[in-house]
């Protein structure tokens, strides 16, 4: 996401702009259920001046991708090391922790019922997605691209949209990652880990959608 408008929906902004989800959570702005409302409306409902909320989001736009390497090969290496490997490692412990919290606290009205299943579905689809990038798309990019590269890029963009739906499910079943009073250490650790994981995934998708992919989409148009 390169620009924000008061007419954009909070759901779209949360899915595309790194840091926006946490900003919305701090102001009790829902972006999963009822997230298809304009930013201006959401601001007023949260007791904020629309211009104030817009200013905070514009600051996030300026910060997005600031630390990403300029060189394409270095950027790909950054995505692989910082995001692909990190997602795999974190999901390895987040899923069993979610299963534990659901099992132990299943009777609590704030229990994140269905979270572990949502994480398992996301893990399976994300693993398939990352393998396609690692084995096919990224090596093609590192060798300079190809005439037909726009097609696999378009597929990756569609899969990003599917990953966003899983993130919305996670946000929904965890009630916006909101811990109940007196939450145990496991529940607290789970939501702390989920906050980092979900924010990382949005940043990961942003780097690909807004920084990496456009370089090769432009190349494909020029040679088409």
Tab-separated table of C-alpha atoms in Angstrom:
chain	number	residue	atom	x	y	z
A	1	UNK	CA	0.000	0.000	0.000
A	2	UNK	CA	1.582	3.285	-1.119
A	3	UNK	CA	-1.160	5.756	-0.245
A	4	UNK	CA	-4.046	5.985	2.205
A	5	UNK	CA	-7.436	7.613	1.714
A	6	UNK	CA	-10.226	8.245	4.199
A	7	UNK	CA	-12.421	6.310	1.767
A	8	UNK	CA	-10.306	3.135	2.096
A	9	UNK	CA	-11.762	0.429	4.317
A	10	UNK	CA	-10.059	-0.490	7.562
A	11	UNK	CA	-10.021	-4.149	6.475
A	12	UNK	CA	-7.997	-3.312	3.364
A	13	UNK	CA	-5.594	-1.058	5.241
A	14	UNK	CA	-4.986	-3.636	7.994
A	15	UNK	CA	-4.239	-6.316	5.417
A	16	UNK	CA	-1.843	-4.248	3.312
A	17	UNK	CA	-0.064	-1.772	5.582
A	18	UNK	CA	2.507	-2.998	8.112
A	19	UNK	CA	1.675	-1.754	11.592
A	20	UNK	CA	-1.903	-0.738	10.794
A	21	UNK	CA	-3.464	-3.732	12.534
A	22	UNK	CA	-1.767	-2.914	15.828
A	23	UNK	CA	-2.736	0.747	15.483
A	24	UNK	CA	-6.362	-0.249	14.954
A	25	UNK	CA	-6.258	-2.612	17.929
A	26	UNK	CA	-4.980	0.178	20.194
A	27	UNK	CA	-7.976	2.301	19.215
A	28	UNK	CA	-10.512	-0.571	19.415
A	29	UNK	CA	-11.177	-0.420	15.671
A	30	UNK	CA	-12.313	-3.808	14.381
A	31	UNK	CA	-10.885	-4.801	11.013
A	32	UNK	CA	-12.156	-8.386	10.771
A	33	UNK	CA	-15.875	-8.327	11.550
A	34	UNK	CA	-17.383	-5.103	10.299
A	35	UNK	CA	-14.065	-4.077	8.805
A	36	UNK	CA	-15.579	-3.034	5.501
A	37	UNK	CA	-16.228	0.486	6.730
A	38	UNK	CA	-14.448	3.578	5.509
A	39	UNK	CA	-11.551	4.868	7.531
A	40	UNK	CA	-13.359	8.161	8.122
A	41	UNK	CA	-16.341	6.359	9.668
A	42	UNK	CA	-14.152	4.099	11.806
A	43	UNK	CA	-12.244	7.102	13.153
A	44	UNK	CA	-15.394	8.921	14.230
A	45	UNK	CA	-16.790	5.781	15.870
A	46	UNK	CA	-13.520	5.387	17.815
A	47	UNK	CA	-13.670	9.003	18.969
A	48	UNK	CA	-10.796	10.157	16.760
A	49	UNK	CA	-10.547	12.952	14.262
A	50	UNK	CA	-10.309	11.306	10.824
A	51	UNK	CA	-7.333	13.535	9.963
A	52	UNK	CA	-5.510	12.365	13.106
A	53	UNK	CA	-5.948	8.682	12.283
A	54	UNK	CA	-4.999	9.304	8.664
A	55	UNK	CA	-1.820	11.076	9.771
A	56	UNK	CA	-0.796	8.106	11.917
A	57	UNK	CA	-1.357	5.718	9.024
A	58	UNK	CA	0.574	7.927	6.610
A	59	UNK	CA	3.528	7.731	8.998
A	60	UNK	CA	3.315	3.944	8.738
A	61	UNK	CA	3.305	4.193	4.937
A	62	UNK	CA	6.546	6.187	5.067
A	63	UNK	CA	8.117	3.632	7.391
A	64	UNK	CA	6.985	0.543	5.433
A	65	UNK	CA	9.868	-1.217	3.742
A	66	UNK	CA	12.385	1.379	4.946
A	67	UNK	CA	14.818	-1.295	6.129
A	68	UNK	CA	14.436	-3.543	3.081
A	69	UNK	CA	17.526	-3.912	0.859
A	70	UNK	CA	17.461	-2.061	-2.474
A	71	UNK	CA	19.198	-4.767	-4.507
A	72	UNK	CA	16.752	-7.400	-5.754
A	73	UNK	CA	18.899	-10.402	-4.774
A	74	UNK	CA	19.498	-8.929	-1.334
A	75	UNK	CA	15.768	-8.212	-0.957
A	76	UNK	CA	14.909	-11.804	-1.826
A	77	UNK	CA	17.507	-13.021	0.671
A	78	UNK	CA	15.975	-10.743	3.296
A	79	UNK	CA	12.485	-12.127	2.627
A	80	UNK	CA	13.746	-15.705	2.850
A	81	UNK	CA	15.734	-15.242	6.055
A	82	UNK	CA	13.584	-12.725	7.909
A	83	UNK	CA	10.140	-14.017	6.941
A	84	UNK	CA	10.040	-17.487	5.363
A	85	UNK	CA	12.248	-19.120	7.981
A	86	UNK	CA	10.742	-17.092	10.823
A	87	UNK	CA	7.151	-17.993	9.876
A	88	UNK	CA	8.045	-21.686	9.836
A	89	UNK	CA	9.796	-21.541	13.197
A	90	UNK	CA	7.023	-19.566	14.913
A	91	UNK	CA	4.151	-21.678	13.601
A	92	UNK	CA	5.940	-24.760	14.954
A	93	UNK	CA	5.289	-23.588	18.524
A	94	UNK	CA	2.249	-21.358	18.041
A	95	UNK	CA	0.003	-24.205	16.853
A	96	UNK	CA	0.573	-26.567	19.825
A	97	UNK	CA	0.311	-23.596	22.196
A	98	UNK	CA	-3.031	-22.649	20.635
A	99	UNK	CA	-4.189	-26.249	21.015
A	100	UNK	CA	-3.224	-26.156	24.704
A	101	UNK	CA	-5.046	-22.876	25.370
A	102	UNK	CA	-8.174	-24.111	23.598
A	103	UNK	CA	-8.082	-27.387	25.529
A	104	UNK	CA	-7.491	-25.854	28.956
A	105	UNK	CA	-9.682	-22.775	28.602
A	106	UNK	CA	-12.337	-24.026	26.190
A	107	UNK	CA	-15.135	-23.150	28.596
A	108	UNK	CA	-14.092	-19.528	28.948
A	109	UNK	CA	-16.251	-17.068	26.942
A	110	UNK	CA	-13.090	-15.447	25.522
A	111	UNK	CA	-11.424	-18.742	24.547
A	112	UNK	CA	-10.017	-18.661	20.991
A	113	UNK	CA	-12.027	-21.637	19.769
A	114	UNK	CA	-10.942	-22.632	16.265
A	115	UNK	CA	-7.604	-20.820	16.451
A	116	UNK	CA	-5.412	-23.896	16.136
A	117	UNK	CA	-7.359	-25.076	13.079
A	118	UNK	CA	-7.046	-21.642	11.474
A	119	UNK	CA	-3.306	-21.666	12.130
A	120	UNK	CA	-2.953	-25.169	10.687
A	121	UNK	CA	-4.755	-24.149	7.500
A	122	UNK	CA	-2.618	-21.046	7.220
A	123	UNK	CA	0.557	-23.074	7.840
A	124	UNK	CA	-0.295	-25.562	5.089
A	125	UNK	CA	-1.185	-22.911	2.517
A	126	UNK	CA	1.714	-20.676	3.498
A	127	UNK	CA	4.192	-23.540	3.226
A	128	UNK	CA	2.963	-24.359	-0.285
A	129	UNK	CA	3.133	-20.678	-1.214
A	130	UNK	CA	6.659	-20.197	0.118
A	131	UNK	CA	7.936	-23.361	-1.566
A	132	UNK	CA	6.699	-22.089	-4.938
A	133	UNK	CA	8.555	-18.866	-4.371
A	134	UNK	CA	11.714	-20.596	-3.185
A	135	UNK	CA	11.840	-23.238	-5.906
A	136	UNK	CA	10.453	-21.378	-8.928
A	137	UNK	CA	9.692	-17.659	-8.669
A	138	UNK	CA	12.650	-16.334	-6.700
A	139	UNK	CA	15.303	-18.260	-8.702
A	140	UNK	CA	13.730	-16.864	-11.890
A	141	UNK	CA	13.900	-13.355	-10.454
A	142	UNK	CA	17.509	-13.806	-9.359
A	143	UNK	CA	18.436	-14.846	-12.884
A	144	UNK	CA	16.898	-11.672	-14.320
A	145	UNK	CA	13.246	-12.632	-14.789
A	146	UNK	CA	11.399	-14.007	-17.797
A	147	UNK	CA	8.788	-12.947	-20.330
A	148	UNK	CA	6.001	-14.880	-18.614
A	149	UNK	CA	6.880	-13.995	-15.046
A	150	UNK	CA	3.730	-11.909	-14.609
A	151	UNK	CA	1.632	-15.089	-14.455
A	152	UNK	CA	3.259	-16.700	-11.387
A	153	UNK	CA	3.380	-13.275	-9.735
A	154	UNK	CA	-0.369	-12.912	-10.250
A	155	UNK	CA	-0.847	-16.316	-8.623
A	156	UNK	CA	1.265	-15.261	-5.637
A	157	UNK	CA	-0.862	-12.129	-5.258
A	158	UNK	CA	-4.039	-14.246	-5.244
A	159	UNK	CA	-2.555	-16.509	-2.599
A	160	UNK	CA	-1.687	-13.463	-0.506
A	161	UNK	CA	-5.381	-12.569	-0.552
A	162	UNK	CA	-6.187	-16.051	0.769
A	163	UNK	CA	-3.618	-15.606	3.549
A	164	UNK	CA	-5.290	-12.321	4.472
A	165	UNK	CA	-8.572	-14.191	4.989
A	166	UNK	CA	-6.822	-16.516	7.440
A	167	UNK	CA	-5.460	-13.495	9.296
A	168	UNK	CA	-8.989	-12.114	9.585
A	169	UNK	CA	-10.171	-15.431	10.998
A	170	UNK	CA	-7.375	-15.344	13.582
A	171	UNK	CA	-8.309	-11.781	14.519
A	172	UNK	CA	-11.948	-12.828	14.878
A	173	UNK	CA	-11.527	-15.961	16.999
A	174	UNK	CA	-9.069	-14.196	19.331
A	175	UNK	CA	-11.404	-11.198	19.748
A	176	UNK	CA	-8.752	-8.876	18.359
A	177	UNK	CA	-5.959	-10.598	20.310
A	178	UNK	CA	-7.631	-9.322	23.469
A	179	UNK	CA	-6.637	-11.182	26.640
A	180	UNK	CA	-9.257	-11.654	29.361
A	181	UNK	CA	-8.461	-10.462	32.896
A	182	UNK	CA	-6.232	-12.928	34.712
A	183	UNK	CA	-5.137	-14.738	31.551
A	184	UNK	CA	-2.531	-17.402	32.263
A	185	UNK	CA	1.053	-17.314	31.036
A	186	UNK	CA	0.358	-19.673	28.138
A	187	UNK	CA	-2.539	-17.579	26.855
A	188	UNK	CA	-0.468	-14.418	27.196
A	189	UNK	CA	2.510	-15.960	25.401
A	190	UNK	CA	0.221	-17.200	22.622
A	191	UNK	CA	-1.246	-13.771	21.902
A	192	UNK	CA	2.154	-12.073	22.170
A	193	UNK	CA	3.512	-14.522	19.615
A	194	UNK	CA	0.468	-14.167	17.378
A	195	UNK	CA	0.763	-10.377	17.397
A	196	UNK	CA	4.330	-10.609	16.101
A	197	UNK	CA	3.532	-13.388	13.634
A	198	UNK	CA	0.536	-11.644	12.068
A	199	UNK	CA	2.327	-8.295	11.850
A	200	UNK	CA	5.336	-10.042	10.271
A	201	UNK	CA	3.138	-11.737	7.683
A	202	UNK	CA	1.550	-8.436	6.660
A	203	UNK	CA	5.020	-6.872	6.311
A	204	UNK	CA	6.204	-9.893	4.312
A	205	UNK	CA	3.292	-9.621	1.877
A	206	UNK	CA	3.770	-5.854	1.617
A	207	UNK	CA	7.430	-6.248	0.624
A	208	UNK	CA	6.460	-8.653	-2.128
A	209	UNK	CA	3.306	-6.898	-3.346
A	210	UNK	CA	4.561	-3.320	-3.196
A	211	UNK	CA	8.333	-3.603	-3.622
A	212	UNK	CA	9.538	-6.846	-5.226
A	213	UNK	CA	6.752	-7.893	-7.589
A	214	UNK	CA	6.284	-4.524	-9.340
A	215	UNK	CA	9.903	-4.604	-10.534
A	216	UNK	CA	9.210	-7.701	-12.589
A	217	UNK	CA	5.659	-6.852	-13.590
A	218	UNK	CA	7.047	-3.699	-15.222
A	219	UNK	CA	9.677	-5.812	-16.984
A	220	UNK	CA	7.018	-8.190	-18.261
A	221	UNK	CA	4.917	-5.318	-19.651
A	222	UNK	CA	7.959	-3.832	-21.356
A	223	UNK	CA	8.788	-7.090	-23.134
A	224	UNK	CA	5.180	-8.104	-23.813
